CSV table of C-alpha atoms and ligand atoms in Angstrom, one decimal:
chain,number,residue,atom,x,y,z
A,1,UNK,CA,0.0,0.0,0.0
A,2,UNK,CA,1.9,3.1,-1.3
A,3,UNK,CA,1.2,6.3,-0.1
A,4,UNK,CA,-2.5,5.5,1.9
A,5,UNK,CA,-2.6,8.9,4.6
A,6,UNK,CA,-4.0,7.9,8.1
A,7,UNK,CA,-7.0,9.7,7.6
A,8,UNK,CA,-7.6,7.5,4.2
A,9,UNK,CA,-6.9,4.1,6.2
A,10,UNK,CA,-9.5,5.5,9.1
A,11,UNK,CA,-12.0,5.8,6.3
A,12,UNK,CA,-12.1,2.8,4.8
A,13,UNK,CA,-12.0,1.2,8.3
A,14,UNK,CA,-14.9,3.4,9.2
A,15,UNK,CA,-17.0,2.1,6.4
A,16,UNK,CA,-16.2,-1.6,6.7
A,17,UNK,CA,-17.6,-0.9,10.6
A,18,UNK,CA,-20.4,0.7,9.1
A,19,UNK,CA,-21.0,-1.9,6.7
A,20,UNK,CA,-20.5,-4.5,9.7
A,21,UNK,CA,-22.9,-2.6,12.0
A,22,UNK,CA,-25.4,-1.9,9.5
A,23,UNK,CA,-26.0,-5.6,8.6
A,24,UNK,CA,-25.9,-7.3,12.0
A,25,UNK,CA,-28.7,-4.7,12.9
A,26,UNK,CA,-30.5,-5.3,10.1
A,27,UNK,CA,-30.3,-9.3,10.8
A,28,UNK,CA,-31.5,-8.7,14.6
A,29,UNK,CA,-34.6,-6.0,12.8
A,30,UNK,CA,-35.8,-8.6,10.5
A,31,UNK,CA,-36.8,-10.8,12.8
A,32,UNK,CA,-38.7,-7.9,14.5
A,33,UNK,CA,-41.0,-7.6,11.6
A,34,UNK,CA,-38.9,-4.2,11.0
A,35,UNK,CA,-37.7,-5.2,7.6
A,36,UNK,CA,-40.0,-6.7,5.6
A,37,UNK,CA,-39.3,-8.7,2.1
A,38,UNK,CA,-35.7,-10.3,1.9
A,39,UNK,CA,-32.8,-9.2,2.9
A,40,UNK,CA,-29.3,-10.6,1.9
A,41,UNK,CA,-26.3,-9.8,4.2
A,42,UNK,CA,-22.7,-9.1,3.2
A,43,UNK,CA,-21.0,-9.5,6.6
A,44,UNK,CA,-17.6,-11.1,6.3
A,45,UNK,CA,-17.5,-9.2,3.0
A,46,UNK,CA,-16.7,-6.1,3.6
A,47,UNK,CA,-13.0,-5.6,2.4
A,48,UNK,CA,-13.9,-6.2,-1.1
A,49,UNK,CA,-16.8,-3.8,-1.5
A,50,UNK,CA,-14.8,-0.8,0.7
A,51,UNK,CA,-11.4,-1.6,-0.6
A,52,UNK,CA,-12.2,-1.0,-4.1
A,53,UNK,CA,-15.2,1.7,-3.8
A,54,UNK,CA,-12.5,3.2,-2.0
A,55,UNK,CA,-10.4,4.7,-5.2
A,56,UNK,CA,-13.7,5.6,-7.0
A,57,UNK,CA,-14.6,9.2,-8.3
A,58,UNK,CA,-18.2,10.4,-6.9
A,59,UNK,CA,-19.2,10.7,-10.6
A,60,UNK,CA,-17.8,7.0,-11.4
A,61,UNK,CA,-20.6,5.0,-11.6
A,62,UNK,CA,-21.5,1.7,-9.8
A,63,UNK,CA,-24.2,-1.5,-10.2
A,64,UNK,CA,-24.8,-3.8,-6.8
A,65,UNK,CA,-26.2,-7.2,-7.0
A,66,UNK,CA,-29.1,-8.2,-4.5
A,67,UNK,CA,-26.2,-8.1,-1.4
A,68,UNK,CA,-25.0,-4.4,-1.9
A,69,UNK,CA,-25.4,-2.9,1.0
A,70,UNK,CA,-21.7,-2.6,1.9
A,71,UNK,CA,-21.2,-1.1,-1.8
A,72,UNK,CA,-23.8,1.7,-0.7
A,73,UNK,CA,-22.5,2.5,2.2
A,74,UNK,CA,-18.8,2.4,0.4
A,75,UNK,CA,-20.3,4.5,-2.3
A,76,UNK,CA,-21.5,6.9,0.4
A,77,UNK,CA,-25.4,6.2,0.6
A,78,UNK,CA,-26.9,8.4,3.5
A,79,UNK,CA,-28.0,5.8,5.9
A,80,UNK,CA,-30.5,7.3,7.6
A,81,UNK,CA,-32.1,7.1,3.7
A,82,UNK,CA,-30.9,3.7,3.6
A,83,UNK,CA,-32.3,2.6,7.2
A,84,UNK,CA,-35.3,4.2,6.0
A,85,UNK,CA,-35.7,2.1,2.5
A,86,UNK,CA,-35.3,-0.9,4.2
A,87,UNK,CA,-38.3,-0.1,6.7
A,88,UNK,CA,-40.3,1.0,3.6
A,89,UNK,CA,-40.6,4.2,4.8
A,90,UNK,CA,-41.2,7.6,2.6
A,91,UNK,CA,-37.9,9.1,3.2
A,92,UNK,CA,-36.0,5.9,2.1
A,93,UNK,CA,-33.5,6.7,-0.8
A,94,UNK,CA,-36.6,5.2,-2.8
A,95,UNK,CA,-39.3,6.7,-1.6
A,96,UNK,CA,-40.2,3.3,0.8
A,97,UNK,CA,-40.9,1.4,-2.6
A,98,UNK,CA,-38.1,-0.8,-3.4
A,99,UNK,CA,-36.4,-1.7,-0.3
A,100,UNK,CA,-33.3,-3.7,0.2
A,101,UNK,CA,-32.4,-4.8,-3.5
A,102,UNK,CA,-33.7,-1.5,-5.4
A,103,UNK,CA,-31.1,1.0,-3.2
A,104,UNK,CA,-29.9,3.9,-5.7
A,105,UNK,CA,-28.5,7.3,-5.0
A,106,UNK,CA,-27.7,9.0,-8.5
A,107,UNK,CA,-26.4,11.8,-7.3
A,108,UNK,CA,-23.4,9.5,-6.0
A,109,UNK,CA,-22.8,7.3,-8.8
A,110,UNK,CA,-24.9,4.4,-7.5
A,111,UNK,CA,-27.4,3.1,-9.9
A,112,UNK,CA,-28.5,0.2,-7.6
A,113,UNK,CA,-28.8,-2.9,-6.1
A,114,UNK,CA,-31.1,-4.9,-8.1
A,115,UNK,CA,-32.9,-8.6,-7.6
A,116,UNK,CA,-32.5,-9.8,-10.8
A,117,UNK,CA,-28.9,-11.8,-10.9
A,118,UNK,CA,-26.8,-10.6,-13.7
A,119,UNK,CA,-29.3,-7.7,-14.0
A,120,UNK,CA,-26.4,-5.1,-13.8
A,121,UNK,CA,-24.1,-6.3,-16.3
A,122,UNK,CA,-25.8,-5.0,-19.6
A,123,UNK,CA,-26.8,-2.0,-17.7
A,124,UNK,CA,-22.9,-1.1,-17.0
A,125,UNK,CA,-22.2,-2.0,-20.3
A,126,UNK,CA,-24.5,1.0,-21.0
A,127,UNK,CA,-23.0,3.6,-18.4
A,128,UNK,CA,-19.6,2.9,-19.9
A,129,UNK,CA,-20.8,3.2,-23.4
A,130,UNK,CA,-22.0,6.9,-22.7
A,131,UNK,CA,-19.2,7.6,-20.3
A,132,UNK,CA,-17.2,6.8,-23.3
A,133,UNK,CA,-19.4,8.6,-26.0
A,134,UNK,CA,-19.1,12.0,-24.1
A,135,UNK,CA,-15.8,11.6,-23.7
A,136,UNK,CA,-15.4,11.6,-19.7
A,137,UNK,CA,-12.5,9.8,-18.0
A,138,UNK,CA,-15.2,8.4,-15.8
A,139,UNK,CA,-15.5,4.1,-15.3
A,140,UNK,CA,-18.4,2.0,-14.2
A,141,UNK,CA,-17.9,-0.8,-11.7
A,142,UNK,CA,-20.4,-3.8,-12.1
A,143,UNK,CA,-20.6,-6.1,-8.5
A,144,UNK,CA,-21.7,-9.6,-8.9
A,145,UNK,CA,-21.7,-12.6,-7.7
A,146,UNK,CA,-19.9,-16.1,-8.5
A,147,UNK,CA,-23.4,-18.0,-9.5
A,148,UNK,CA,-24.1,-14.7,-11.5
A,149,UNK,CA,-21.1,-15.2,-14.0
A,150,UNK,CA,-22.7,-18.6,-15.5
A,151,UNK,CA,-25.7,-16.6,-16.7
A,152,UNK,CA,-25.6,-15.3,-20.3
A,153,UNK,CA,-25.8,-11.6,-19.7
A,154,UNK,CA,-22.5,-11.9,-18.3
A,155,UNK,CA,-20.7,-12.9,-21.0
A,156,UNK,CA,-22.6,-10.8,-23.5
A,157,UNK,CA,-22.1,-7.7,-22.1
A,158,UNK,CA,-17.8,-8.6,-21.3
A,159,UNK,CA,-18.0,-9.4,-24.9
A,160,UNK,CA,-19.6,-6.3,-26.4
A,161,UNK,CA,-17.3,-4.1,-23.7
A,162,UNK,CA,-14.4,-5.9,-24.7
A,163,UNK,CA,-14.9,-5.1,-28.4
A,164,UNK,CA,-16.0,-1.3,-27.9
A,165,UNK,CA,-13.0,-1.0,-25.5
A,166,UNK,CA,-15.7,0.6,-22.9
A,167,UNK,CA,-14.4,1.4,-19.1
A,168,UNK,CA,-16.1,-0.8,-17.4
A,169,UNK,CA,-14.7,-3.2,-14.1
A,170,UNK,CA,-16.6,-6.9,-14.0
A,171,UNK,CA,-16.0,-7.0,-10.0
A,172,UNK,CA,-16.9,-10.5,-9.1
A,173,UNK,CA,-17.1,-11.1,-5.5
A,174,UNK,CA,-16.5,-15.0,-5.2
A,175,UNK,CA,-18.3,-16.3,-1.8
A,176,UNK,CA,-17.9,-19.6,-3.2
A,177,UNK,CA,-22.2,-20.3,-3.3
A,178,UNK,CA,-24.6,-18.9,-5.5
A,179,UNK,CA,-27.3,-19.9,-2.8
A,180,UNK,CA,-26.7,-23.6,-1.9
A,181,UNK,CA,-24.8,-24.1,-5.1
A,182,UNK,CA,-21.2,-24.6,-4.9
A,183,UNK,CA,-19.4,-22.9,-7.3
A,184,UNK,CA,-17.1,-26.0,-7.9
A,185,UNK,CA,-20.2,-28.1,-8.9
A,186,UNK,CA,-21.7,-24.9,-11.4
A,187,UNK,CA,-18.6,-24.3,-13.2
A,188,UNK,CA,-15.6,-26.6,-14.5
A,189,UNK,CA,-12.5,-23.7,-14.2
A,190,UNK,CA,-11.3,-23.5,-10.4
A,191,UNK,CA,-11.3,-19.5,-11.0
A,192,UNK,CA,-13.7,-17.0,-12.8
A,193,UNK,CA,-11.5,-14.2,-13.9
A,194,UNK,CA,-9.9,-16.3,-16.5
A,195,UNK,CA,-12.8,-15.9,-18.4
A,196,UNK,CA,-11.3,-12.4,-19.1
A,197,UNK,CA,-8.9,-14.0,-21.7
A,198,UNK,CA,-11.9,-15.4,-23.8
A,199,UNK,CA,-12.7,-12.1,-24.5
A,200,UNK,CA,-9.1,-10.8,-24.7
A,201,UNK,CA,-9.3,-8.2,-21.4
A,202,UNK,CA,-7.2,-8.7,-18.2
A,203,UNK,CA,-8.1,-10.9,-15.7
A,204,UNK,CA,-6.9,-10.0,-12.2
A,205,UNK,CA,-7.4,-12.3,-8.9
A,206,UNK,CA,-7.4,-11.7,-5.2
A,207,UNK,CA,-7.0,-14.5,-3.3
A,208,UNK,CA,-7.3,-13.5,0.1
A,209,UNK,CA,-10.4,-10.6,-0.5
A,210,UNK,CA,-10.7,-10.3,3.1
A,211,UNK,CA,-7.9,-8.5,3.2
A,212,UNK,CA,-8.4,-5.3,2.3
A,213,UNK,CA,-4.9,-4.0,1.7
A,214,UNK,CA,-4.7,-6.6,-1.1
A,215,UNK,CA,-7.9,-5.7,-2.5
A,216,UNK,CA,-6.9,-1.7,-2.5
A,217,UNK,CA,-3.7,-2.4,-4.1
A,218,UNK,CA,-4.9,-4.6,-6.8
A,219,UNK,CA,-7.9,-2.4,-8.0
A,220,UNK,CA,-6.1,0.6,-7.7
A,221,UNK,CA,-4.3,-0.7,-10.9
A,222,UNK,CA,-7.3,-1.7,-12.8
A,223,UNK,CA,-8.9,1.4,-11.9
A,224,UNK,CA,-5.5,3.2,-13.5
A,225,UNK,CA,-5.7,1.0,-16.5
A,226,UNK,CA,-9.6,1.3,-17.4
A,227,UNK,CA,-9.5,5.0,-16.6
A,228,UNK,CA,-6.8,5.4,-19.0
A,229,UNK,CA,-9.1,4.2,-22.3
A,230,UNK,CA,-7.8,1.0,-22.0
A,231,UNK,CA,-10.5,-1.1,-22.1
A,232,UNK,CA,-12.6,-3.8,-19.5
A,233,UNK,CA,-10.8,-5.6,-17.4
A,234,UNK,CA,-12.6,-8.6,-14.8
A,235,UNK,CA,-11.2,-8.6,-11.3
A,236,UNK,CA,-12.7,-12.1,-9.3
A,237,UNK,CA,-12.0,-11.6,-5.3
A,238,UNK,CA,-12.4,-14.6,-3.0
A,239,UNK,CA,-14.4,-14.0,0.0
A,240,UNK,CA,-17.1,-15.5,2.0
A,241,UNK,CA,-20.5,-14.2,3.3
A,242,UNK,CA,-21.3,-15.1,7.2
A,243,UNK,CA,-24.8,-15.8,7.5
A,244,UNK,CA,-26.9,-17.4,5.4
A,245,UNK,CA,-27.7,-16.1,1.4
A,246,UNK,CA,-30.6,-14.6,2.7
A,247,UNK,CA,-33.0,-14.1,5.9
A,248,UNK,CA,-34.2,-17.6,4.5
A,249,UNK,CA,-31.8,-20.3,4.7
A,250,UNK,CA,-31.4,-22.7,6.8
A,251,UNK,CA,-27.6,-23.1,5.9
A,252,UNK,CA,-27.7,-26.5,5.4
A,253,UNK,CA,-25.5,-27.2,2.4
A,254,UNK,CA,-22.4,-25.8,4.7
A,255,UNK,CA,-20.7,-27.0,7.7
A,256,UNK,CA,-20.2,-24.9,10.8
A,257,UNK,CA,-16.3,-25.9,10.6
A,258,UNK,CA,-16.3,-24.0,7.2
A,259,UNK,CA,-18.5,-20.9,8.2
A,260,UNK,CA,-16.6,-21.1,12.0
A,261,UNK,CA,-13.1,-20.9,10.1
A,262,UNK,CA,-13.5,-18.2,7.8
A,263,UNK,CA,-14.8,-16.0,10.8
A,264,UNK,CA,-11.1,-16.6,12.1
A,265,UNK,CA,-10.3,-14.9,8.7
A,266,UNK,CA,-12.6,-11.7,9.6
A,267,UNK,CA,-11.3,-8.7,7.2
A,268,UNK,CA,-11.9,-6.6,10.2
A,269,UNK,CA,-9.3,-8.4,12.6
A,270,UNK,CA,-7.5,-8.3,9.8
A,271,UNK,CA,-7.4,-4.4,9.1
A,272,UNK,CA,-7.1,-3.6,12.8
A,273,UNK,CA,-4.2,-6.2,13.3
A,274,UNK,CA,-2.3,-4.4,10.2
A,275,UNK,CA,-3.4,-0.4,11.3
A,276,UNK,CA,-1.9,-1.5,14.5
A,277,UNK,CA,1.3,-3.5,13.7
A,278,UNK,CA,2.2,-0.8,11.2
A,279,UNK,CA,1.5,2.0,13.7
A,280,UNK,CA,-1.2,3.7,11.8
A,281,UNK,CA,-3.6,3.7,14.4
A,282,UNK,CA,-4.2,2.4,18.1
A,283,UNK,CA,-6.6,-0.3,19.3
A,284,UNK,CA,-8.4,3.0,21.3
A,285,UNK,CA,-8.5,5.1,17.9
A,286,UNK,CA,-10.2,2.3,16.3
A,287,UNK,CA,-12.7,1.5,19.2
A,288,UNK,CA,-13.7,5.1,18.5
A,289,UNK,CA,-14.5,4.4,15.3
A,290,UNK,CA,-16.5,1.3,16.3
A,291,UNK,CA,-18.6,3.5,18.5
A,292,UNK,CA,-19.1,6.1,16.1
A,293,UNK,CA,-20.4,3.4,13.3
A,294,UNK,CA,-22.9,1.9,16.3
A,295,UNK,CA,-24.3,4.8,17.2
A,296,UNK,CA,-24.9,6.4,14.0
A,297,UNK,CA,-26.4,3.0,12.8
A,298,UNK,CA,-28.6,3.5,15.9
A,299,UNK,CA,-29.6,6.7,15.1
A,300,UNK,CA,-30.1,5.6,11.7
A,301,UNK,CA,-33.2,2.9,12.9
A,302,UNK,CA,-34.8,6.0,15.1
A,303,UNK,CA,-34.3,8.0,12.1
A,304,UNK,CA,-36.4,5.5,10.3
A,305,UNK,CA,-38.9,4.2,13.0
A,306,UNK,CA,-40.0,8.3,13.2
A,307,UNK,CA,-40.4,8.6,9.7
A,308,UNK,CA,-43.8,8.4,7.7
A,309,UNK,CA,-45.3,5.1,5.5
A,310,UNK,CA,-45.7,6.1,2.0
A,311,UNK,CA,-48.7,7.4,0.3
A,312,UNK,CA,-50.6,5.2,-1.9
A,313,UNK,CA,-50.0,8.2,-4.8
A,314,UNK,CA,-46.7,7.4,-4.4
A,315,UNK,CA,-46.7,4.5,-5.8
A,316,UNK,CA,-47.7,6.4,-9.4
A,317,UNK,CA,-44.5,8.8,-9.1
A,318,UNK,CA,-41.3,8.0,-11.2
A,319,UNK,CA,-42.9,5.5,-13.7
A,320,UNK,CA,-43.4,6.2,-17.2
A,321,UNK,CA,-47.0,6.2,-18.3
A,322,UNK,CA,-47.0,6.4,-21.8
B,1,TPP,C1,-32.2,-14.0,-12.9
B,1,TPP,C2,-32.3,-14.6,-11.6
B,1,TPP,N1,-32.2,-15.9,-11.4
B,1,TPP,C3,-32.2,-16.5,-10.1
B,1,TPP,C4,-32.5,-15.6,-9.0
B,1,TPP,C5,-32.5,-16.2,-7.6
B,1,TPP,N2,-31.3,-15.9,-7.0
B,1,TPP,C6,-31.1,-14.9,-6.1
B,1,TPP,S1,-29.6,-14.7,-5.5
B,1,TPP,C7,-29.1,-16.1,-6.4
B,1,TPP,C8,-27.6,-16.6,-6.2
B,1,TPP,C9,-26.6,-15.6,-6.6
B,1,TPP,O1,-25.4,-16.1,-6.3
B,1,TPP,P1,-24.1,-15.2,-6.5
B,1,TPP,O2,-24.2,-14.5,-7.8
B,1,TPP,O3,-22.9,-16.0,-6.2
B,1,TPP,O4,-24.3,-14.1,-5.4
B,1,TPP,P2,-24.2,-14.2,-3.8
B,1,TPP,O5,-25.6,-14.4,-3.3
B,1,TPP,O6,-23.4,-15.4,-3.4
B,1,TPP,O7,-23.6,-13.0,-3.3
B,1,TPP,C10,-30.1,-16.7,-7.1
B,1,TPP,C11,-30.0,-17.9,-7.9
B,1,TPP,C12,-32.6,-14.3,-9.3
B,1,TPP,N3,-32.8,-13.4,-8.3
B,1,TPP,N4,-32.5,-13.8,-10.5
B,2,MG,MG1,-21.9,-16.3,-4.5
C-alpha cells in the first residue's frame, strides 16, 4: 500500500464498521418484523466492496447485485435514507418502494442494487458506453456474484465491452455459493476471472479478499488502466459471506467448521491487526471508530422508526405512463 494517509486508512475502516454494524442490525430488525421482504447480508465481505469503492470518483458509476449494502454505504449512501428504505418508509432513498435490492442514489454514482442476478451487467455496459461517447474519463464498476457469471448476460455484455473497449470493471465477488450451489459443482475452471482472456481483457485475482490491503492495491491498478481508455478488465475476489444467502436459509448445504473458520479470517481483525502493527492507528482510535459506526447505525433505525409510511400516490411517481 503506497502512499494510503491515516485519515484514508480510518475511512475505509470506518465504512467496513459501518457496513459490519449496519447488517448485523438489520439481521436482529428482520426478525422484529422491522424489515420486511428479503434481505441478503454481506457481513464477512466487507473488504472487497470498501477496498475497491475506495479509489472511486463520486461521478464514477457503480451496479450492486441483490447483497449491496456494503457497496452503498462504500459508495456513500446516506443511511438514515438507507435505514429508511429498508423499513419501507417515505424518506427511504426510494421513496419506501423498493427496499433492500432497489437502493440507488444518483447523485453519487450508484445506480443500484437490483434482484434480478446478472441484472447489472448490460446495464454497466450501457453507463460505460456513454461515459465513453461524451468523452469523460469516468468508469463503471459492475458487482456480482460467482453463481451470476454462468448466466448469459455476463458474458454478453464482457464481450460487447471488450470489443468497444468501454471502461467498465466486471467486480466478481467470489463467496464460493450462489445460494446452496457450490461454485465447484456450477462451473468446471477453479477460478472465474480467467474468463477475461476469452474475450481478450485482463483478468486479475485476489486470493485473500478479506484482506483489504490486497484488494486496494490490486484495484487501484485496474482502476488506472480502465481510466486510461484501455478497455474492461474482470477482477474475481475470493471471500465468504457469514450468514446465510438470505433471511431464508437454513444453511444446510455448509458445515459450521467451514463458516466457523472463515470467521477466524474476519477482514476486520485483519485491518485492525495491520493499522496497529504498522503504527497507523491504536486499538483506542479504532474502538472510537467502532462507537461512532454503532451509534450512527442506531440513530439511523430511530431516524427510520419516526419517519412516515408512504402514500398510496406514491406509488404512481417515477414511472413512465405512456
Ligand atoms: C435471474 C435470476 N435468477 C435467479 C435468481 C434467484 N437468486 C437470487 S440470488 C441467487 C444466487 C446468486 O449467487 P451469487 O451470484 O454467487 O451471489 P451471492 O448471493 O453469493 O452474493 C439466485 C440464484 C434471481 N434473483 N434472478
Ligand atoms: Mg456467491
Amino acid at each position: 500500500m503506497k502512499k494510503v494517509s491515516k485519515e484514508k486508512h480510518l475511512e475505509i475502516f470506518y465504512k467496513m464498521q459501518l457496513a459490519r454494524d449496519f447488517d448485523m442490525k438489520i439481521n436482529k430488525l428482520v426478525r422484529r418484523g422491522f424489515v420486511q421482504g428479503m434481505t441478503h447480508f454481506s457481513v464477512g465481505e466487507e473488504a472487497a466492496s470498501v477496498g475497491s469503492i475506495i479509489h472511486l470518483r463520486k461521478d464514477d458509476i457503480i451496479f450492486s447485485n441483490h447483497r449491496g449494502h456494503a457497496q452503498c454505504i462504500a459508495k456513500e449512501m446516506d443511511i438514515n435514507a438507507m435505514m429508511a428504505e429498508l423499513a419501507g418508509k417515505v424518506t427511504g432513498v426510494s421513496k419506501g418502494r423498493g427496499g433492500s435490492m432497489h437502493l440507488a442514489d444518483f447523485k453519487n454514482g450508484n445506480y443500484g442494487t437490483n434482484g434480478i442476478v446478472g441484472g447489472g451487467y448490460a446495464l454497466g455496459v450501457g453507463t460505460a458506453f456513454a461515459q465513453k461517447y461524451n468523452n469523460t474519463d469516468n468508469i463503471t464498476v459492475v458487482f456480482s456474484g460467482d453463481g451470476a457469471t454462468n448466466e448469459g448476460s455476463f458474458h454478453e455484455s464482457v464481450n460487447m465491452a471488450a470489443t468497444w473497449k468501454l471502461p467498465v470493471i466486471f467486480f466478481i465477488i467470489n463467496n464460493g455459493y450462489g445460494i446452496s450451489m457450490d461454485i465447484k459443482k456450477a462451473t468446471n475452471t477453479p477460478h472465474l476471472y480467467t474468463r477475461a482472456e476469452a474475450y481478450g481483457i485482463p483478468g486479475h485475482y485476489v486470493e485473500d479478499g478479506n484482506d483489504v490491503v490486497k484488494v486496494y492495491n490490486e484495484f487501484e491498478k485496474i482502476v488506472d488502466y480502465v481510466r486510461k481508455g484501455n478497455g474492461p478488465a474482470i477482477i474475481e475476489v475470493v471471500s465468504y459471506r457469514w450468514f446465510g444467502h438470505s433471511t431464508a436459509d437454513a444453511g444446510v448445504y455448509r458445515t459450521k467448521e467451514e463458516v466457523d473458520s472463515w470467521k477466524e479470517k474476519d477482514p476486520m481483525k485483519k485491518y485492525r491487526e495491520f493499522l496497529v502493527k504498522k503504527k497507523i492507528a491504536t486499538n483506542e482510535e479504532l474502538d472510537e471508530i467502532v462507537k461512532r459506526s454503532e451509534k450512527e447505525v442506531d440513530d439511523a433505525v430511530e431516524f427510520a422508526k419516526n419517519s412516515p409510511d408512504p402514500t398510496l400516490d406514491i406509488a404512481y411517481e417515477d414511472v413512465y405512463v405512456d
